[in-house]
Amino acid sequence: MTDRIQHHGVDSLATSARGTDWILLSGFAALAAVYVRVIWFTPIEASQGSAQKILYVHATSAFVALYLAFALMAVASALYLWLRDETLDRVAESSAEVGLAFTTVVLITGPLWGKPIWGAWWTWDARLTATLFLWLLILGYLLMRGAIDDRAMRARFSAVLGLLTALLIPFIHLTVYLFRTMHPMPIVLKPSQPSMPPEMQWTFFPSFLALTLLFAGLLRARYRYATLRDAVLDMENAS
Amino acid sequence: MHDDARPPGILTASWLVARKDLAIEFRTRTAFLAAVVFALLGVTIFYFAWDSTAVAAMDLAPGVLWVIFTFSALLGLQRSFGVEQADRAIDALLAAPVEREAIYLGKALANLAFVVGVEAITLPALALFYNLPVGEVFLPLAGVAVLAAIGIVAVGTLFSSMAVNTRLAELLLPMLSLPFFLPIVMTAAQTTARLLAGRPIADAWPWLRILVGFDVVFIVACTLAYPFTVEE
């Protein structure tokens, strides 16, 4: 009966999301360009060999996940509790999910590099531990979101959990760093290279830009999906 | 109870909520007994999970103790707001003329009594079964257990109130709580290991400092956050 009307309503909403998503597309194109540069135009590092090339995706993904995605999630959560704007909840939801994807990339590329360099897929190094727990926290956050039907309640609970997670991160860092310094690892060499040759820098910094662009594209796409989903629910409830 | 019509202050109200929860628990004793039996089973089963000729019980004990404390605490925390679901008792509690913070603090206080009660039985049992020299370090050890229990309860009480309102209900509580328990378990287990090894308490101070900081930050944060989770 009202199906037709609903579909028309959704259609008119969906037209705004139709067409080519240029931000997302250029994000993927930039990432592809970075890959080409990483593989063919960046010198192989002397001591680590080609494994070092993972750095261009690994470190940059970690940066995007922690300092863009999860920072945005925490800020949007705090602002939601203050302003009660559903937009902010959708921003928090979207950045958490996209951040989870980037953290997953970090957790997959890390062991791929660790096996040839450290000789083990995984070590309980401070950074690894903290990243793994952050990944689990965000997974719990998204699981909780999926388990609440009432939208206002979901937004409030998520904002509270998002804020508490932001408070927890410093404690996890403190404990895991203390743990590591008291129990030194056989290999404490970190992949950080303060003196990187210019050819590598010319791959590393564009890679930051490419992944930031990709993040922006994915975030916008995910946010649009959340907006459409909520609009459909509103229409269903209204009919 | 009160002859005058004035609503009770936040501390009185917290105490009333805590007393109500403890009275329910004292009369039924279901969760407490379940948690104690669970903890004792844990102590005995963990012993056989390692080769006792290769790993000394002394090295095993701190880890076993804190894994068991954390998981048995979850059993009590689950019930904290679970008991309010029947007949929507929580609605009556929220309609009472008391601060929302007082409801949280009262619930947390009752949970603290629950967790410390389980710890008070498990710790001597572990000392007995694992032959631990706890005699001299019993007081500092009990202090660490209480500090850790405060942190567990501060976070767990808030998450318990949230979890009962989700479709996953009690399944969600461990998923939300355990990552938050990581700093507590790590600091408490490290401190316990040092105390059992006969090292001075000053050796464990870097760890204890984080534990105390965690307690303070999360008591304040969760007390302030609770009212946001129960608005209508």
XYZ file of C-alpha atoms in Angstrom:
471
model
C 0.000 0.000 0.000
C 2.456 2.615 1.114
C 5.344 0.761 -0.484
C 5.168 2.853 -3.620
C 5.210 6.123 -1.715
C 8.090 4.942 0.428
C 10.113 3.920 -2.578
C 9.552 7.304 -4.175
C 10.654 9.040 -0.996
C 13.796 6.944 -0.752
C 14.464 7.467 -4.447
C 14.417 11.224 -4.077
C 16.791 10.928 -1.145
C 18.996 8.481 -2.960
C 19.467 10.746 -5.983
C 21.654 12.953 -3.793
C 23.923 9.930 -3.256
C 23.849 8.857 -6.922
C 26.460 9.648 -9.506
C 30.176 9.213 -9.255
C 31.733 9.618 -5.810
C 34.727 11.654 -6.941
C 36.372 11.893 -3.531
C 36.278 8.134 -3.036
C 37.387 7.496 -6.596
C 40.356 9.876 -6.361
C 41.246 8.325 -2.999
C 41.541 4.892 -4.603
C 43.376 6.369 -7.612
C 45.869 8.100 -5.307
C 46.385 4.859 -3.400
C 47.036 3.016 -6.679
C 49.550 5.705 -7.673
C 51.294 5.328 -4.319
C 51.504 1.558 -4.855
C 53.104 2.085 -8.266
C 55.623 4.453 -6.721
C 56.287 2.113 -3.773
C 56.853 -0.936 -5.947
C 58.769 0.459 -8.920
C 60.154 3.879 -8.071
C 61.274 3.649 -4.434
C 64.692 2.175 -3.598
C 64.908 -1.035 -1.583
C 66.090 -0.458 1.961
C 69.562 -1.874 2.628
C 69.057 -3.863 5.834
C 65.379 -4.860 5.665
C 65.039 -5.457 1.954
C 61.698 -5.219 0.240
C 59.800 -5.949 3.493
C 60.444 -2.348 4.486
C 58.059 -1.206 1.754
C 55.152 -2.221 3.964
C 55.942 0.884 6.006
C 54.365 3.115 3.347
C 50.957 1.530 3.925
C 51.368 0.377 7.513
C 52.507 3.532 9.298
C 50.241 5.754 7.246
C 47.169 3.588 7.961
C 47.998 3.674 11.667
C 48.198 7.452 11.507
C 44.834 7.736 9.751
C 43.134 5.275 12.125
C 44.395 6.798 15.355
C 44.708 10.501 14.663
C 41.884 10.977 12.185
C 39.269 8.238 12.592
C 39.295 7.602 16.328
C 40.001 11.212 17.245
C 36.978 12.197 15.143
C 34.911 9.484 16.821
C 35.803 10.769 20.302
C 35.148 14.417 19.398
C 31.830 13.588 17.712
C 30.823 11.512 20.763
C 31.540 14.365 23.170
C 29.728 16.865 20.973
C 26.739 14.538 20.666
C 26.208 14.418 24.441
C 26.288 18.198 24.427
C 24.321 19.137 21.289
C 22.188 15.982 20.757
C 22.445 16.245 17.002
C 21.932 12.902 15.227
C 24.404 14.007 12.569
C 27.183 13.774 15.136
C 26.182 10.230 16.057
C 26.335 9.228 12.403
C 29.786 10.822 12.109
C 30.961 8.843 15.160
C 29.471 5.628 13.769
C 31.034 6.147 10.333
C 34.484 7.119 11.562
C 34.557 4.166 13.972
C 33.806 1.722 11.183
C 36.237 3.246 8.683
C 38.834 3.476 11.476
C 38.324 -0.223 12.179
C 39.083 -0.976 8.528
C 42.319 1.040 8.677
C 43.319 -0.609 11.987
C 42.692 -4.005 10.406
C 45.102 -3.037 7.630
C 47.662 -2.079 10.306
C 47.198 -5.417 12.095
C 47.542 -7.417 8.862
C 50.526 -5.554 7.391
C 52.373 -5.471 10.742
C 52.843 -9.253 11.068
C 53.655 -9.512 7.347
C 56.625 -7.237 8.045
C 57.349 -8.761 11.455
C 57.836 -12.317 10.192
C 60.875 -11.616 7.966
C 62.322 -8.824 10.155
C 61.621 -9.928 13.749
C 61.310 -13.609 12.974
C 57.825 -13.804 14.454
C 54.372 -12.888 13.212
C 53.466 -11.358 16.544
C 55.302 -10.032 19.615
C 53.705 -8.462 22.672
C 55.411 -5.207 21.993
C 53.770 -2.122 23.490
C 52.606 -0.675 20.199
C 51.262 -3.972 18.926
C 49.380 -4.649 22.139
C 47.855 -1.187 22.256
C 46.754 -1.415 18.624
C 45.208 -4.833 19.137
C 43.224 -3.609 22.130
C 42.080 -0.525 20.290
C 40.848 -2.803 17.506
C 38.952 -4.947 20.041
C 37.471 -1.858 21.702
C 36.126 -0.522 18.424
C 34.793 -3.959 17.552
C 32.904 -3.959 20.878
C 31.655 -0.438 20.163
C 30.243 -1.491 16.786
C 28.787 -4.709 18.237
C 26.970 -2.670 20.861
C 25.634 -0.305 18.212
C 24.236 -3.257 16.301
C 22.486 -4.590 19.391
C 20.368 -1.501 20.144
C 17.251 -0.714 18.122
C 16.204 2.537 19.766
C 18.114 5.214 17.880
C 18.323 7.836 20.633
C 19.475 5.247 23.157
C 22.024 3.858 20.702
C 23.412 7.336 20.150
C 23.689 8.075 23.878
C 25.268 4.704 24.745
C 27.695 4.979 21.845
C 28.722 8.492 22.791
C 29.376 7.403 26.392
C 31.381 4.363 25.244
C 33.277 6.440 22.683
C 34.293 8.950 25.340
C 35.291 6.289 27.880
C 37.382 4.575 25.194
C 39.224 7.857 24.610
C 39.906 7.992 28.380
C 41.107 4.376 28.412
C 43.703 4.693 25.630
C 46.249 6.595 27.800
C 45.965 3.927 30.508
C 46.528 1.107 28.039
C 49.557 2.958 26.689
C 50.979 3.534 30.176
C 50.606 -0.100 31.233
C 51.854 -1.716 28.044
C 54.888 0.574 27.861
C 55.708 -0.142 31.501
C 55.278 -3.842 30.778
C 57.685 -3.677 27.875
C 60.400 -1.674 29.602
C 60.385 -4.129 32.502
C 60.475 -7.136 30.187
C 62.692 -6.146 27.256
C 61.936 -7.841 23.973
C 64.740 -9.679 22.141
C 64.347 -7.182 19.344
C 63.361 -3.673 20.274
C 64.249 -2.168 16.922
C 61.390 -0.085 15.665
C 60.649 0.586 12.018
C 60.866 4.340 12.599
C 63.485 5.934 10.441
C 64.287 9.475 11.433
C 66.751 9.878 8.572
C 64.891 8.690 5.537
C 66.453 9.320 2.131
C 64.570 11.818 -0.057
C 63.405 9.145 -2.534
C 61.672 7.335 0.292
C 60.217 10.520 1.725
C 58.762 11.214 -1.695
C 56.820 7.990 -1.351
C 56.068 8.238 2.352
C 54.449 11.671 2.515
C 52.293 11.343 -0.619
C 51.145 8.045 0.885
C 49.842 9.991 3.905
C 47.910 12.271 1.589
C 46.538 9.370 -0.460
C 45.286 7.495 2.598
C 43.837 10.656 4.115
C 41.937 11.242 0.882
C 40.764 7.632 0.886
C 39.658 8.043 4.503
C 37.657 11.142 3.609
C 36.014 9.321 0.704
C 35.141 6.211 2.717
C 33.908 8.306 5.633
C 31.600 10.317 3.398
C 30.265 7.207 1.689
C 29.630 5.499 5.027
C 28.029 8.636 6.418
C 25.706 8.890 3.412
C 24.696 5.282 3.912
C 23.868 5.985 7.595
C 21.796 9.032 6.631
C 19.825 7.076 4.021
C 19.283 4.158 6.392
C 17.911 6.448 9.092
C 15.711 8.254 6.578
C 14.220 4.948 5.417
C 13.547 3.962 9.037
C 11.856 7.309 9.651
C 9.594 6.753 6.653
C 8.755 3.224 7.739
C 7.868 4.455 11.215
C 5.781 7.305 9.842
C 3.651 5.063 7.617
C 11.695 5.384 56.579
C 11.988 9.171 56.649
C 9.334 11.121 58.482
C 10.096 14.387 56.723
C 9.230 14.694 53.021
C 12.666 15.879 51.959
C 14.403 13.509 49.536
C 17.602 11.932 50.867
C 20.993 13.417 50.021
C 23.252 11.749 47.486
C 25.223 9.747 50.051
C 22.144 8.589 51.954
C 20.452 7.677 48.678
C 23.511 5.724 47.502
C 23.552 3.823 50.760
C 19.831 3.028 50.463
C 20.285 1.667 46.926
C 23.324 -0.360 47.997
C 21.447 -1.736 51.016
C 18.509 -2.744 48.831
C 20.768 -4.638 46.423
C 22.701 -6.303 49.220
C 19.436 -7.315 50.923
C 18.249 -8.972 47.696
C 21.577 -10.731 47.316
C 21.668 -11.759 50.978
C 18.183 -13.272 50.779
C 18.689 -15.142 47.522
C 22.504 -15.656 47.591
C 22.300 -16.982 44.018
C 24.897 -14.773 42.331
C 27.339 -14.766 45.230
C 27.366 -18.539 45.624
C 27.632 -18.971 41.857
C 30.582 -16.572 41.730
C 32.368 -18.260 44.658
C 31.901 -21.744 43.202
C 33.042 -20.456 39.811
C 36.159 -18.916 41.401
C 37.024 -22.093 43.329
C 36.537 -24.208 40.199
C 38.800 -21.787 38.353
C 41.527 -22.102 40.990
C 41.512 -25.896 40.760
C 41.140 -26.205 36.994
C 43.879 -23.677 36.216
C 46.306 -25.711 38.295
C 46.033 -28.589 35.834
C 46.287 -26.358 32.764
C 50.065 -26.126 33.357
C 52.727 -28.710 33.987
C 53.358 -28.160 37.713
C 56.862 -29.613 37.414
C 57.794 -27.052 34.763
C 55.985 -23.963 36.043
C 56.048 -23.259 39.774
C 52.658 -22.589 41.382
C 54.150 -19.357 42.669
C 54.712 -18.092 39.099
C 51.255 -19.181 38.081
C 49.356 -17.685 40.998
C 49.242 -13.939 40.126
C 47.887 -14.576 36.656
C 45.370 -17.189 37.812
C 44.213 -14.960 40.655
C 43.496 -11.981 38.416
C 41.885 -13.885 35.619
C 39.542 -15.503 38.159
C 38.797 -12.255 40.013
C 37.913 -10.515 36.771
C 35.646 -13.228 35.433
C 33.865 -13.901 38.721
C 33.308 -10.147 39.107
C 31.532 -10.188 35.753
C 29.040 -12.705 37.171
C 28.050 -10.261 39.901
C 28.040 -7.238 37.615
C 25.689 -8.972 35.207
C 23.102 -9.313 37.932
C 23.483 -5.743 39.143
C 21.048 -4.311 36.614
C 19.653 -7.654 35.549
C 17.592 -7.848 38.755
C 16.012 -4.499 37.900
C 14.668 -5.790 34.569
C 11.958 -7.977 36.148
C 8.702 -5.991 36.321
C 10.725 -2.993 35.098
C 11.854 -2.273 38.667
C 14.428 0.096 37.176
C 11.609 2.505 36.233
C 10.582 2.796 39.875
C 14.183 3.339 40.867
C 14.609 6.071 38.261
C 11.321 7.697 39.305
C 12.488 7.924 42.924
C 13.335 11.465 44.013
C 17.077 10.811 44.183
C 19.974 11.870 42.031
C 20.771 9.532 39.133
C 24.398 9.565 40.293
C 23.237 8.149 43.629
C 21.672 5.150 41.872
C 24.955 4.476 40.086
C 27.034 4.926 43.244
C 24.687 2.706 45.270
C 24.813 -0.029 42.644
C 28.603 0.297 42.471
C 28.868 0.087 46.268
C 26.815 -3.124 46.358
C 28.923 -4.555 43.517
C 32.088 -3.617 45.383
C 30.870 -5.561 48.429
C 30.101 -8.495 46.122
C 33.496 -8.494 44.388
C 35.463 -7.975 47.610
C 33.430 -10.791 49.206
C 34.361 -13.185 46.395
C 37.993 -12.070 46.632
C 37.997 -12.626 50.412
C 37.144 -16.289 49.874
C 39.216 -16.903 46.724
C 42.486 -15.398 47.956
C 42.876 -17.686 51.013
C 41.736 -20.654 48.895
C 44.402 -19.899 46.288
C 47.031 -19.442 49.032
C 46.041 -22.840 50.454
C 45.928 -24.806 47.211
C 48.996 -23.185 45.628
C 51.054 -23.128 48.838
C 51.641 -19.393 48.676
C 53.523 -17.527 51.411
C 50.841 -14.876 51.887
C 51.217 -14.502 55.661
C 53.426 -11.417 55.643
C 52.096 -9.747 52.537
C 48.425 -10.400 53.210
C 47.536 -6.793 54.047
C 49.211 -5.153 51.028
C 47.793 -7.929 48.859
C 44.293 -7.282 50.183
C 44.841 -3.567 49.536
C 45.719 -4.229 45.900
C 42.681 -6.499 45.565
C 40.391 -3.750 46.865
C 41.979 -1.101 44.581
C 41.499 -3.388 41.586
C 37.942 -4.210 42.644
C 37.124 -0.484 42.740
C 38.271 -0.059 39.139
C 36.449 -3.188 37.949
C 33.245 -2.118 39.661
C 33.409 1.523 38.492
C 33.487 0.522 34.822
C 31.478 -2.697 35.131
C 28.498 -1.112 36.885
C 28.059 1.435 34.111
C 28.415 -1.185 31.371
C 26.008 -3.493 33.192
C 23.338 -0.789 33.086
C 23.984 -0.304 29.375
C 24.230 -3.997 28.435
C 20.831 -4.998 29.875
C 19.171 -2.568 27.464
C 20.705 -4.155 24.367
C 19.604 -7.228 22.446
C 22.829 -9.007 23.397
C 22.105 -8.330 27.111
C 24.586 -10.156 29.361
C 26.643 -11.331 26.385
C 27.710 -7.763 25.716
C 29.073 -7.042 29.207
C 32.347 -9.016 28.902
C 32.967 -7.628 25.414
C 32.674 -4.054 26.640
C 34.314 -4.558 30.035
C 37.334 -6.789 29.426
C 39.354 -4.307 27.327
C 38.735 -1.771 30.105
C 39.963 -4.298 32.677
C 43.316 -4.680 30.895
C 45.108 -1.871 32.795
C 43.604 -3.167 36.071
C 44.587 -6.806 35.520
C 48.077 -5.873 34.347
C 48.850 -3.518 37.230
C 47.291 -5.788 39.862
C 48.967 -8.962 38.579
C 52.369 -7.268 38.340
C 52.003 -5.904 41.879
C 50.853 -9.296 43.189
C 53.838 -11.035 41.582
C 56.244 -8.601 43.248
C 54.575 -8.912 46.647
C 54.560 -12.728 46.516
C 58.230 -12.721 45.537
C 58.971 -10.850 48.758
C 59.991 -7.649 47.036
C 59.271 -4.314 48.788
C 56.047 -2.510 47.895
C 58.120 0.371 46.467
C 59.095 -1.976 43.614
C 55.491 -2.122 42.544
C 54.855 1.596 42.906
C 54.994 2.448 39.155
C 52.213 -0.110 38.632
C 50.164 0.894 41.675
C 50.245 4.513 40.605
C 48.532 3.642 37.326
C 45.944 1.539 39.176
C 45.076 4.376 41.561
C 44.912 6.814 38.641
C 42.578 4.474 36.775
C 40.278 4.197 39.813
C 40.028 7.950 40.275
C 39.499 8.760 36.582
C 36.875 6.089 35.990
C 34.900 6.603 39.204
C 34.471 10.250 38.240
C 33.881 9.588 34.518
C 31.387 6.755 35.023
C 29.456 8.597 37.743
C 29.081 11.557 35.396
C 28.266 9.317 32.421
C 25.567 7.208 34.104
C 22.761 9.821 33.939
C 23.257 9.977 30.142
C 22.550 6.261 29.822
C 19.197 6.326 31.629
C 17.374 9.352 30.220
C 14.039 8.739 28.580
